[in-house]
Amino acid sequence: MEKKVFQRPKYLKDAVFHYCPGCGHSIIHRLLAEVLEELDIGDKAIGVPPAGCAVLAYNYFDVDMGEAAHGRGAAVATGIKRILPDRIVFTYQGDGDIAAIGTAETIHAANRGENVTVIFVNNGTYGMTGGQMAPTTLPGQNSTTTPGGRDPDRDGPPIDLSQMLAITKGSTYIERTAVNSYKNIKRTKKALTKAFKTQMAGLGFSLVEILSPCPTNWKMSSVDAAKWVDETMTKIFPLKVIKDETGKRIDN
Amino acid sequence: MAKKTKKGRITIDRELCKGCYLCAWVCPNHLIEVSDKLNQKGYYPAEFKETDEKEENHKCTGCAICATICPDIAIEVYRG
Ligand SMILES: Cc1ncc(C[n+]2csc(CCOP(=O)(O)OP(=O)(O)O)c2C)c(N)n1
Ligand code: SF4
Ligand code: SF4
Ligand code: SF4
């Protein structure tokens, strides 16, 4: 008997994504919904969307959501989780959101060991506002505010926020993955699962940084953007477990 | 008798598809092509193509690699 083995996950509404063709946000949304379903936590999840291309994420996820002002996801999530400790609380943030305007909120939430999960979508650009330089834009990478490429002497080098958060006492699990290939997508799903398990076990701050293609602002085809993640982006932002202090306290 | 191999098939929702062609790039059996007719969004959607008429010669294994990379959940996969 023929069986359907792949379909839209339960916690995504039947809505068409507004994201561009080949955008990593779309893949990450689906993975998140799959993980919420597999861990059976969708009904008690509360998501905090950002300012950024994912600002309308509440149109897609069929879970409770509460929008944060630009960069303030970790502070909003802190409040929600402290008032409703039985709910599973996650933020969804771009690199501009989390690593520029929201740096302070993020670092202090991690340092306090807030028991929330942060999804950090690193596409190396301010996608929504038209492709300005982000804190994570690579040396030499073109953006509308660095025509001719980012010059580290002039603009500073890309910042590795995940590494910075890893040295805070309160962070428990931090991994960097990507959604540019089948293998990396599978790896990302595992990391998301582990991050939520960290929160479910009450172990403190968890974060998954996901390298995510933005073909529109990178001015590449979707396939070239996917290749560029491996060839260029991972040289500055290597895919790895950055911190894991979960030990034997959760099953993998 | 032909060796029994895993059989699968996919469907692609032409109207959900945004023509990124990531699916065509990753299918190990090269079973996805570009349609020559536009969809309502104005993209040339991806199209599933088994070239051999005979079902026993169909190459799709239902591995779902295409569906996993499809950003727009335009692909559903069947196996068995
Ligand atoms: C307080 C405030 N300042 C500035 C903006 C304008 N703004 C909207 S989205 C954005 C950056 C988006 O980039 P990123 O966080 O990297 O997300 P992406 O769109 O790339 O997914 C900015 C600066 C805003 N909405 N609010
Ligand atoms: S601008 Fe970039 S990040 Fe935003 S939806 Fe388009 S591809 Fe995705
Ligand atoms: S399921 Fe596998 S073999 Fe079939 S079309 Fe998709 S990638 Fe190709
Ligand atoms: S991956 Fe999905 S959206 Fe992209 S061309 Fe294939 S079916 Fe269309």
CSV table of C-alpha atoms and ligand atoms in Angstrom, one decimal:
chain,number,residue,atom,x,y,z
A,1,MET,CA,0.0,0.0,0.0
A,2,GLU,CA,1.3,3.4,-0.9
A,3,LYS,CA,1.9,5.8,2.0
A,4,LYS,CA,2.3,9.5,2.2
A,5,VAL,CA,5.7,10.0,3.8
A,6,PHE,CA,6.2,13.8,3.5
A,7,GLN,CA,3.7,16.5,4.0
A,8,ARG,CA,3.1,19.9,5.6
A,9,PRO,CA,3.5,19.6,9.4
A,10,LYS,CA,0.6,20.0,11.8
A,11,TYR,CA,1.8,23.3,13.4
A,12,LEU,CA,2.1,25.2,10.1
A,13,LYS,CA,-1.1,26.8,8.9
A,14,ASP,CA,-2.2,26.3,5.4
A,15,ALA,CA,-0.8,29.7,4.4
A,16,VAL,CA,1.6,30.5,1.6
A,17,PHE,CA,5.0,31.9,2.8
A,18,HIS,CA,5.7,35.5,1.8
A,19,TYR,CA,9.4,34.7,1.7
A,20,CYS,CA,11.4,34.9,-1.6
A,21,PRO,CA,12.2,31.8,-3.6
A,22,GLY,CA,15.0,29.7,-2.0
A,23,CYS,CA,14.8,31.6,1.3
A,24,GLY,CA,16.2,29.7,4.4
A,25,HIS,CA,13.4,31.2,6.6
A,26,SER,CA,10.9,28.9,4.9
A,27,ILE,CA,12.9,25.8,5.5
A,28,ILE,CA,13.5,26.8,9.2
A,29,HIS,CA,9.8,27.4,9.7
A,30,ARG,CA,9.0,23.9,8.5
A,31,LEU,CA,11.7,22.3,10.7
A,32,LEU,CA,10.5,24.1,13.8
A,33,ALA,CA,7.0,23.0,13.2
A,34,GLU,CA,8.1,19.4,12.7
A,35,VAL,CA,10.1,19.5,15.9
A,36,LEU,CA,7.2,21.0,17.9
A,37,GLU,CA,5.0,18.1,16.6
A,38,GLU,CA,7.5,15.4,17.2
A,39,LEU,CA,8.2,16.5,20.8
A,40,ASP,CA,4.5,17.1,21.3
A,41,ILE,CA,5.0,20.6,22.6
A,42,GLY,CA,3.1,22.6,20.0
A,43,ASP,CA,0.1,23.2,22.1
A,44,LYS,CA,2.1,24.7,24.9
A,45,ALA,CA,4.6,26.6,22.8
A,46,ILE,CA,4.8,30.4,22.7
A,47,GLY,CA,6.9,31.9,19.9
A,48,VAL,CA,8.3,35.4,19.8
A,49,PRO,CA,8.8,36.7,16.2
A,50,PRO,CA,11.2,39.5,15.4
A,51,ALA,CA,11.4,42.6,13.3
A,52,GLY,CA,12.9,41.3,10.0
A,53,CYS,CA,11.7,39.2,7.2
A,54,ALA,CA,10.1,36.8,9.7
A,55,VAL,CA,8.0,39.6,11.3
A,56,LEU,CA,4.9,37.8,10.0
A,57,ALA,CA,5.8,34.4,11.4
A,58,TYR,CA,2.6,34.3,13.4
A,59,ASN,CA,0.7,34.0,10.1
A,60,TYR,CA,2.4,30.7,9.6
A,61,PHE,CA,2.9,28.9,12.9
A,62,ASP,CA,-0.3,27.5,14.4
A,63,VAL,CA,1.0,28.1,18.0
A,64,ASP,CA,0.6,31.1,20.4
A,65,MET,CA,2.9,34.0,19.4
A,66,GLY,CA,3.7,37.4,20.8
A,67,GLU,CA,5.7,39.9,18.7
A,68,ALA,CA,8.7,41.6,20.1
A,69,ALA,CA,10.1,45.0,19.2
A,70,HIS,CA,13.2,44.8,17.1
A,71,GLY,CA,16.0,42.9,18.9
A,72,ARG,CA,14.0,42.5,22.2
A,73,GLY,CA,13.0,38.8,21.7
A,74,ALA,CA,15.1,37.5,24.6
A,75,ALA,CA,13.7,40.0,27.0
A,76,VAL,CA,10.1,39.4,25.9
A,77,ALA,CA,10.7,35.6,26.1
A,78,THR,CA,12.1,36.1,29.6
A,79,GLY,CA,8.9,37.7,30.8
A,80,ILE,CA,6.7,35.1,29.2
A,81,LYS,CA,8.6,32.2,30.5
A,82,ARG,CA,8.8,33.6,34.1
A,83,ILE,CA,5.1,34.2,34.2
A,84,LEU,CA,4.2,30.9,32.4
A,85,PRO,CA,7.0,28.5,33.3
A,86,ASP,CA,5.1,25.5,32.0
A,87,ARG,CA,5.0,26.8,28.5
A,88,ILE,CA,7.8,26.2,25.9
A,89,VAL,CA,9.0,29.6,24.9
A,90,PHE,CA,11.2,30.4,21.8
A,91,THR,CA,12.3,33.4,20.0
A,92,TYR,CA,12.9,33.6,16.3
A,93,GLN,CA,15.5,36.3,15.3
A,94,GLY,CA,17.6,37.5,12.4
A,95,ASP,CA,21.3,38.5,12.7
A,96,GLY,CA,20.5,42.2,12.6
A,97,ASP,CA,17.8,41.7,15.2
A,98,ILE,CA,19.9,39.6,17.6
A,99,ALA,CA,23.4,40.7,17.0
A,100,ALA,CA,23.0,44.5,16.4
A,101,ILE,CA,20.1,46.2,18.1
A,102,GLY,CA,19.3,43.3,20.4
A,103,THR,CA,22.8,42.4,21.6
A,104,ALA,CA,22.3,43.6,25.2
A,105,GLU,CA,19.0,41.8,25.7
A,106,THR,CA,20.4,38.6,24.3
A,107,ILE,CA,23.6,38.6,26.2
A,108,HIS,CA,21.9,39.3,29.5
A,109,ALA,CA,19.2,36.7,29.0
A,110,ALA,CA,21.9,34.1,28.2
A,111,ASN,CA,24.0,35.2,31.2
A,112,ARG,CA,21.0,34.9,33.5
A,113,GLY,CA,20.4,31.4,32.2
A,114,GLU,CA,16.8,32.1,31.2
A,115,ASN,CA,15.2,28.8,30.3
A,116,VAL,CA,14.2,29.7,26.8
A,117,THR,CA,15.2,28.7,23.3
A,118,VAL,CA,16.6,31.1,20.7
A,119,ILE,CA,16.4,30.5,17.0
A,120,PHE,CA,19.1,32.8,15.4
A,121,VAL,CA,18.8,33.0,11.7
A,122,ASN,CA,22.1,34.2,10.3
A,123,ASN,CA,21.8,35.3,6.7
A,124,GLY,CA,24.6,37.9,6.8
A,125,THR,CA,22.3,40.7,5.9
A,126,TYR,CA,19.4,43.0,6.8
A,127,GLY,CA,17.0,41.1,4.6
A,128,MET,CA,13.8,43.0,5.2
A,129,THR,CA,15.1,46.5,4.8
A,130,GLY,CA,16.9,45.8,1.6
A,131,GLY,CA,20.3,44.3,2.2
A,132,GLN,CA,22.3,46.6,4.4
A,133,MET,CA,25.4,45.4,6.1
A,134,ALA,CA,24.7,43.3,9.2
A,135,PRO,CA,27.0,42.5,12.1
A,136,THR,CA,27.6,39.1,10.5
A,137,THR,CA,28.2,40.3,6.9
A,138,LEU,CA,31.4,38.6,5.7
A,139,PRO,CA,34.6,40.5,4.8
A,140,GLY,CA,34.4,41.4,1.1
A,141,GLN,CA,30.7,40.7,1.0
A,142,ASN,CA,28.7,43.4,-0.9
A,143,SER,CA,25.8,45.1,0.7
A,144,THR,CA,23.9,48.3,0.0
A,145,THR,CA,25.9,50.1,2.7
A,146,THR,CA,29.3,48.4,1.9
A,147,PRO,CA,29.4,48.7,-1.9
A,148,GLY,CA,32.6,47.0,-3.0
A,149,GLY,CA,32.5,44.7,0.0
A,150,ARG,CA,32.8,44.9,3.7
A,151,ASP,CA,36.2,46.1,4.7
A,152,PRO,CA,37.1,44.9,8.2
A,153,ASP,CA,39.5,47.8,8.7
A,154,ARG,CA,36.7,50.3,8.1
A,155,ASP,CA,33.6,48.4,9.1
A,156,GLY,CA,34.9,45.9,11.7
A,157,PRO,CA,35.0,42.2,11.2
A,158,PRO,CA,31.9,40.0,11.4
A,159,ILE,CA,30.9,39.3,15.0
A,160,ASP,CA,30.5,35.7,16.3
A,161,LEU,CA,27.6,36.2,18.7
A,162,SER,CA,27.2,32.5,19.4
A,163,GLN,CA,30.7,32.2,20.6
A,164,MET,CA,30.2,35.3,22.9
A,165,LEU,CA,27.1,33.8,24.4
A,166,ALA,CA,28.9,30.5,25.0
A,167,ILE,CA,31.2,32.2,27.6
A,168,THR,CA,28.3,33.4,29.6
A,169,LYS,CA,27.7,31.2,32.7
A,170,GLY,CA,24.0,30.8,32.1
A,171,SER,CA,24.1,29.3,28.6
A,172,THR,CA,23.7,25.6,28.3
A,173,TYR,CA,23.5,24.5,24.7
A,174,ILE,CA,24.6,26.4,21.6
A,175,GLU,CA,25.1,25.0,18.1
A,176,ARG,CA,25.6,26.4,14.7
A,177,THR,CA,24.1,24.6,11.7
A,178,ALA,CA,22.8,25.5,8.2
A,179,VAL,CA,19.9,24.8,5.9
A,180,ASN,CA,21.6,24.8,2.5
A,181,SER,CA,21.7,21.0,1.9
A,182,TYR,CA,19.9,17.9,2.8
A,183,LYS,CA,22.5,16.8,5.3
A,184,ASN,CA,22.7,20.2,7.0
A,185,ILE,CA,18.9,20.5,7.1
A,186,LYS,CA,18.8,17.1,8.9
A,187,ARG,CA,21.5,18.3,11.3
A,188,THR,CA,19.6,21.5,12.0
A,189,LYS,CA,16.5,19.5,12.9
A,190,LYS,CA,18.5,17.5,15.4
A,191,ALA,CA,19.9,20.7,16.9
A,192,LEU,CA,16.5,22.3,17.2
A,193,THR,CA,15.2,19.1,18.9
A,194,LYS,CA,18.1,19.2,21.4
A,195,ALA,CA,17.6,22.9,22.1
A,196,PHE,CA,13.9,22.3,23.0
A,197,LYS,CA,14.8,19.2,25.1
A,198,THR,CA,17.3,21.5,27.0
A,199,GLN,CA,14.4,23.8,27.8
A,200,MET,CA,12.0,21.0,28.6
A,201,ALA,CA,14.5,19.6,31.2
A,202,GLY,CA,14.8,23.1,32.7
A,203,LEU,CA,18.5,23.3,32.0
A,204,GLY,CA,18.7,26.9,30.9
A,205,PHE,CA,19.5,29.0,27.8
A,206,SER,CA,19.6,27.2,24.5
A,207,LEU,CA,20.3,28.7,21.1
A,208,VAL,CA,20.7,27.3,17.5
A,209,GLU,CA,22.3,29.6,15.0
A,210,ILE,CA,21.3,28.7,11.5
A,211,LEU,CA,23.2,29.8,8.4
A,212,SER,CA,20.4,30.6,6.0
A,213,PRO,CA,20.5,31.6,2.4
A,214,CYS,CA,19.1,35.0,1.3
A,215,PRO,CA,19.3,34.7,-2.5
A,216,THR,CA,17.6,38.0,-3.0
A,217,ASN,CA,20.0,40.2,-1.2
A,218,TRP,CA,23.0,38.1,-2.0
A,219,LYS,CA,21.9,38.6,-5.6
A,220,MET,CA,22.4,34.9,-6.4
A,221,SER,CA,20.3,32.1,-7.7
A,222,SER,CA,18.9,29.8,-5.0
A,223,VAL,CA,21.3,27.1,-5.9
A,224,ASP,CA,24.3,29.4,-5.9
A,225,ALA,CA,23.2,30.8,-2.6
A,226,ALA,CA,23.1,27.3,-1.1
A,227,LYS,CA,26.6,26.6,-2.4
A,228,TRP,CA,27.9,29.9,-1.2
A,229,VAL,CA,27.0,29.0,2.4
A,230,ASP,CA,29.3,26.0,2.2
A,231,GLU,CA,32.1,27.7,0.2
A,232,THR,CA,32.3,31.0,2.0
A,233,MET,CA,30.0,31.5,5.0
A,234,THR,CA,31.1,28.4,6.9
A,235,LYS,CA,34.7,29.5,6.6
A,236,ILE,CA,33.9,32.4,9.0
A,237,PHE,CA,31.1,30.7,10.8
A,238,PRO,CA,32.0,27.0,11.0
A,239,LEU,CA,29.2,24.5,11.7
A,240,LYS,CA,29.7,23.0,15.1
A,241,VAL,CA,28.4,22.5,18.6
A,242,ILE,CA,29.7,25.6,20.3
A,243,LYS,CA,28.7,24.7,23.9
A,244,ASP,CA,27.0,21.7,25.3
A,245,GLU,CA,26.6,21.4,29.1
A,246,THR,CA,23.5,19.2,28.9
A,247,GLY,CA,25.6,16.1,29.8
A,248,LYS,CA,23.5,13.1,30.5
A,249,ARG,CA,20.6,15.1,31.7
A,250,ILE,CA,18.7,14.8,28.4
A,251,ASP,CA,18.5,11.9,26.0
A,252,ASN,CA,19.8,12.6,22.5
B,1,MET,CA,11.8,-11.3,-12.4
B,2,ALA,CA,13.1,-7.8,-11.8
B,3,LYS,CA,14.7,-7.1,-8.5
B,4,LYS,CA,12.3,-5.5,-6.1
B,5,THR,CA,13.5,-2.0,-5.3
B,6,LYS,CA,12.0,0.8,-3.2
B,7,LYS,CA,9.5,2.8,-5.3
B,8,GLY,CA,8.2,6.2,-4.7
B,9,ARG,CA,6.6,9.2,-6.4
B,10,ILE,CA,6.2,12.8,-5.6
B,11,THR,CA,3.6,15.5,-6.4
B,12,ILE,CA,4.6,19.1,-6.9
B,13,ASP,CA,1.9,21.8,-6.2
B,14,ARG,CA,2.6,24.1,-9.2
B,15,GLU,CA,0.9,27.1,-7.5
B,16,LEU,CA,3.0,26.8,-4.3
B,17,CYS,CA,6.2,26.4,-6.2
B,18,LYS,CA,8.4,29.6,-6.5
B,19,GLY,CA,10.8,28.2,-9.1
B,20,CYS,CA,13.9,28.0,-6.9
B,21,TYR,CA,14.9,24.7,-8.4
B,22,LEU,CA,16.7,23.5,-5.3
B,23,CYS,CA,14.7,20.2,-5.7
B,24,ALA,CA,16.0,19.7,-9.2
B,25,TRP,CA,19.6,20.3,-7.9
B,26,VAL,CA,19.4,17.7,-5.1
B,27,CYS,CA,17.4,14.8,-6.7
B,28,PRO,CA,19.9,12.0,-6.9
B,29,ASN,CA,18.0,10.6,-9.9
B,30,HIS,CA,17.5,13.8,-11.8
B,31,LEU,CA,13.7,13.4,-12.0
B,32,ILE,CA,12.8,17.1,-11.6
B,33,GLU,CA,12.6,19.5,-14.5
B,34,VAL,CA,11.4,23.0,-15.2
B,35,SER,CA,7.9,23.4,-16.6
B,36,ASP,CA,7.5,25.5,-19.7
B,37,LYS,CA,4.2,27.0,-18.4
B,38,LEU,CA,4.1,29.8,-15.9
B,39,ASN,CA,2.1,29.5,-12.7
B,40,GLN,CA,-0.2,32.3,-11.4
B,41,LYS,CA,2.7,33.8,-9.4
B,42,GLY,CA,4.7,34.1,-12.6
B,43,TYR,CA,7.2,31.4,-11.9
B,44,TYR,CA,8.1,28.4,-14.1
B,45,PRO,CA,7.4,25.7,-11.5
B,46,ALA,CA,9.3,22.5,-11.1
B,47,GLU,CA,7.9,19.4,-12.7
B,48,PHE,CA,8.3,15.7,-11.7
B,49,LYS,CA,9.3,13.6,-14.7
B,50,GLU,CA,9.7,9.8,-14.8
B,51,THR,CA,10.9,9.2,-18.4
B,52,ASP,CA,10.0,5.6,-18.7
B,53,GLU,CA,6.4,4.6,-19.4
B,54,LYS,CA,6.7,1.3,-17.5
B,55,GLU,CA,6.1,1.6,-13.8
B,56,GLU,CA,8.7,-1.0,-13.0
B,57,ASN,CA,11.4,1.2,-14.6
B,58,HIS,CA,10.5,4.2,-12.5
B,59,LYS,CA,13.5,5.7,-10.7
B,60,CYS,CA,12.0,7.7,-7.8
B,61,THR,CA,12.8,6.0,-4.5
B,62,GLY,CA,10.6,8.3,-2.4
B,63,CYS,CA,13.8,9.4,-0.5
B,64,ALA,CA,12.2,12.8,0.1
B,65,ILE,CA,15.5,14.7,-0.4
B,66,CYS,CA,13.7,17.0,-2.8
B,67,ALA,CA,10.8,17.7,-0.3
B,68,THR,CA,13.3,18.3,2.6
B,69,ILE,CA,15.0,21.1,0.7
B,70,CYS,CA,11.9,22.6,-0.8
B,71,PRO,CA,11.4,25.9,1.1
B,72,ASP,CA,7.7,26.2,0.1
B,73,ILE,CA,6.4,22.7,1.0
B,74,ALA,CA,5.3,22.3,-2.5
B,75,ILE,CA,6.4,18.7,-2.7
B,76,GLU,CA,4.6,15.7,-1.1
B,77,VAL,CA,6.2,12.3,-1.2
B,78,TYR,CA,4.6,8.8,-1.4
B,79,ARG,CA,6.4,5.5,-0.9
B,80,GLY,CA,5.4,1.8,-1.2
C,1,LIG,C1,13.5,49.8,16.5
C,1,LIG,C2,13.6,49.5,15.0
C,1,LIG,N1,14.7,49.9,14.3
C,1,LIG,C3,14.8,49.6,13.0
C,1,LIG,C4,13.8,48.9,12.4
C,1,LIG,C5,13.9,48.6,10.9
C,1,LIG,N2,14.2,47.2,10.7
C,1,LIG,C6,13.3,46.3,10.4
C,1,LIG,S1,13.9,44.8,10.1
C,1,LIG,C7,15.5,45.3,10.3
C,1,LIG,C8,16.6,44.3,10.2
C,1,LIG,C9,16.3,43.0,9.7
C,1,LIG,O1,17.5,42.2,9.5
C,1,LIG,P1,17.7,40.8,10.2
C,1,LIG,O2,17.4,40.9,11.7
C,1,LIG,O3,19.0,40.3,9.9
C,1,LIG,O4,16.5,39.9,9.6
C,1,LIG,P2,16.2,39.4,8.1
C,1,LIG,O5,15.3,40.4,7.6
C,1,LIG,O6,17.5,39.4,7.4
C,1,LIG,O7,15.6,38.0,8.3
C,1,LIG,C10,15.5,46.6,10.6
C,1,LIG,C11,16.7,47.4,10.9
C,1,LIG,C12,12.7,48.5,13.2
C,1,LIG,N3,11.7,47.7,12.7
C,1,LIG,N4,12.6,48.8,14.5
C,2,SF4,S1,15.0,39.1,1.5
C,2,SF4,FE1,16.2,37.3,2.0
C,2,SF4,S2,15.7,36.7,4.1
C,2,SF4,FE2,14.1,38.1,3.3
C,2,SF4,S3,12.5,36.7,2.5
C,2,SF4,FE3,13.8,37.3,0.8
C,2,SF4,S4,15.4,35.7,0.6
C,2,SF4,FE4,14.4,35.5,2.6
C,3,SF4,S1,11.8,11.5,-3.7
C,3,SF4,FE1,14.0,11.3,-4.1
C,3,SF4,S2,14.2,10.2,-6.0
C,3,SF4,FE2,12.0,10.9,-5.9
C,3,SF4,S3,12.0,12.9,-6.9
C,3,SF4,FE3,12.4,13.4,-4.8
C,3,SF4,S4,14.7,13.4,-4.6
C,3,SF4,FE4,14.2,12.4,-6.6
C,4,SF4,S1,12.2,23.3,-4.3
C,4,SF4,FE1,10.0,23.6,-4.1
C,4,SF4,S2,9.7,25.8,-4.6
C,4,SF4,FE2,11.7,25.2,-5.3
C,4,SF4,S3,11.4,24.6,-7.5
C,4,SF4,FE3,11.3,22.8,-6.3
C,4,SF4,S4,9.1,22.5,-5.8
C,4,SF4,FE4,9.4,24.6,-6.5
